[in-house]
Amino acid sequence: MVNKAIVLALVAFCESIVAFPSIGHDFGHNPHSHPKKRINGILPGFDAAAQKIDVSGAHAFLPPGHSDLRGPSQFVEATNSVFGMGLDLATFLSTYGAVMDGDLTSWSIGGAPGTNLLPGLLSPSGGISNSHNKYETDGSPTRGDLYEYGNDYLVQLSQFKALYAKQANVDNDSANYDLDILNAFRAERIAQSKLNNPYFFSAPVSGIAVQPAAYTFIYRFMANKSAEYPEGILNKEVLKSFFAITGEGNDMTYTPGYERIPQNWYKRAIGDEYTIPFYATDLNLAALQYPQFLEVGGNTGTVNSFMGVDLSNLTEGVFNAENLLEGNNLACFGFQAAIQFTPDLLKGLVGDLTGAVNQLVGALGDTLNVLDCPKLESIDDSQLKQFPGYTKLKADGSY
Ligand SMILES: *[C@@H]1O[C@H](CO)[C@@H](O)[C@H](O)[C@H]1NC(C)=O
Ligand SMILES: *[C@@H]1O[C@H](CO)[C@@H](O)[C@H](O)[C@H]1NC(C)=O
Ligand SMILES: *[C@@H]1O[C@H](CO)[C@@H](O)[C@H](O)[C@H]1NC(C)=O
């Protein structure tokens, strides 16, 4: 039960969501070309007993019941102990989830926990399955775009198969869906969304800072760590297990709710947690290779009509296309934009907007100092109004 909730939370993460994080970590390269190498030369250790995740007994997988509204009840503790997510990242993500798509203090997958409207909430939340462009975003790896498929939380088998096929010529045991592969796939998925979704929108927060996590989390969290490959190998069977996929080729099947931590699976090394600064490094490396990952903007109501916005205008001169890759600016922009957009996105949904903003600021702790962020005082969203992906988000209220 617990494991189930955690896996779902992570997959929802890896898809819908998620979030944000200069430490010299490098990409998880294919082990066959770059055995055990990191930019700073420091490898995480490996401690089998401490890293093995127990999926038996009280932690055995339990298929979902009909009316289950499962959610990450102890999100921070669970993502840390099961996946090795940094406490800084987990704290921000869980707070953002609760504020944007939960009931301000907790959150769930299919809707807000509980059926009563809690004090302070003006309308029921749709949960993280229904958080389009707030937490969830277009161009996810396996989930479809909301305005293309009518839902943004189910795996589209065509998308999973496209990712899976990236290692088509590699045998099962040697396959590794590392960050090189995932970033290339991300570039493809964005191009695909621009071509097929008239309302494609890469939002300042969910597009720039959250969408990348949907990709990096797959390798960083799901890869199976070992003494030989302390950063992990994400092979075909493990990938399928986390995405509730069985079978091969034309017989491939997706069974929602059956996302599972595999047997004999090892999490990140203790002391090598995936923190916000670590994530910030992954963000930069990916954007250096694929400059389109820095685009804020969208299609204007027809397919293939993408227009980018002027970042300097949006951020009132603080960030621009040139300085976005300096220091931790990319992550800095994402986190601060999340705070700046919160009152606007929650207007009419939450009574105490200042309280909601303060909750987010509190959850960030000293992250903005740690990242050495230029201060973003406000956002000018006038350019965003030309994008239906943005105006629909606001008009639709909860998602
Ligand atoms: C890979 O694993 C799948 C499912 O376990 C199996 O059907 C397929 O034949 C395997 N492929 C190879 C090359 O071993
Ligand atoms: C994880 O790696 C270890 C060491 O190579 C291996 O024994 C184990 O079977 C792997 N687990 C999975 C789920 O592939
Ligand atoms: C951004 O551009 C709009 C016109 O497109 C202008 O009205 C607004 O003042 C600009 N904002 C800033 C901060 O420069």
PDB file of C-alpha atoms in Angstrom, residues 4 8 18 34 36 43 62 69 89 144 149 170-171 186 196 198 210 246 266 270 293 331 335 339 341 356 376 381:
ATOM      1  CA  LYS A   4       2.025   1.745  -4.253  1.00  0.00           C
ATOM      2  CA  LEU A   8       2.253   6.479  -8.124  1.00  0.00           C
ATOM      3  CA  VAL A  18       7.297  18.316 -10.546  1.00  0.00           C
ATOM      4  CA  HIS A  34      31.393   6.094 -19.838  1.00  0.00           C
ATOM      5  CA  LYS A  36      31.466   4.995 -13.634  1.00  0.00           C
ATOM      6  CA  LEU A  43      31.189   8.677  -7.208  1.00  0.00           C
ATOM      7  CA  LEU A  62      -1.568  -4.033  -3.466  1.00  0.00           C
ATOM      8  CA  LEU A  69      -7.907   8.085  -3.950  1.00  0.00           C
ATOM      9  CA  LEU A  89      13.288  19.153  -3.272  1.00  0.00           C
ATOM     10  CA  GLY A 144      -0.506  12.770 -23.359  1.00  0.00           C
ATOM     11  CA  TYR A 149      -6.046  13.435 -25.588  1.00  0.00           C
ATOM     12  CA  VAL A 170      20.288  -3.091 -27.290  1.00  0.00           C
ATOM     13  CA  ASP A 171      19.574  -6.362 -25.548  1.00  0.00           C
ATOM     14  CA  ARG A 186      12.218  15.288 -24.475  1.00  0.00           C
ATOM     15  CA  ASN A 196      -0.225  18.287 -32.747  1.00  0.00           C
ATOM     16  CA  PRO A 198      -3.045  23.735 -30.940  1.00  0.00           C
ATOM     17  CA  VAL A 210       8.935  21.324 -13.946  1.00  0.00           C
ATOM     18  CA  THR A 246       3.870  -5.473 -19.484  1.00  0.00           C
ATOM     19  CA  TYR A 266      18.250  -0.485  -5.153  1.00  0.00           C
ATOM     20  CA  ILE A 270      22.729   7.419   1.114  1.00  0.00           C
ATOM     21  CA  PHE A 293      14.326  23.738 -23.576  1.00  0.00           C
ATOM     22  CA  ALA A 331      16.334  27.008 -11.521  1.00  0.00           C
ATOM     23  CA  PHE A 335      11.289  28.678  -8.399  1.00  0.00           C
ATOM     24  CA  ILE A 339       5.962  32.053  -6.329  1.00  0.00           C
ATOM     25  CA  PHE A 341       2.375  33.190 -10.443  1.00  0.00           C
ATOM     26  CA  ALA A 356      -0.498  30.335   0.096  1.00  0.00           C
ATOM     27  CA  LEU A 376      12.685  38.258  -9.278  1.00  0.00           C
ATOM     28  CA  ASP A 381       2.310  38.307 -18.065  1.00  0.00           C
TER      29      ASP A 381
END
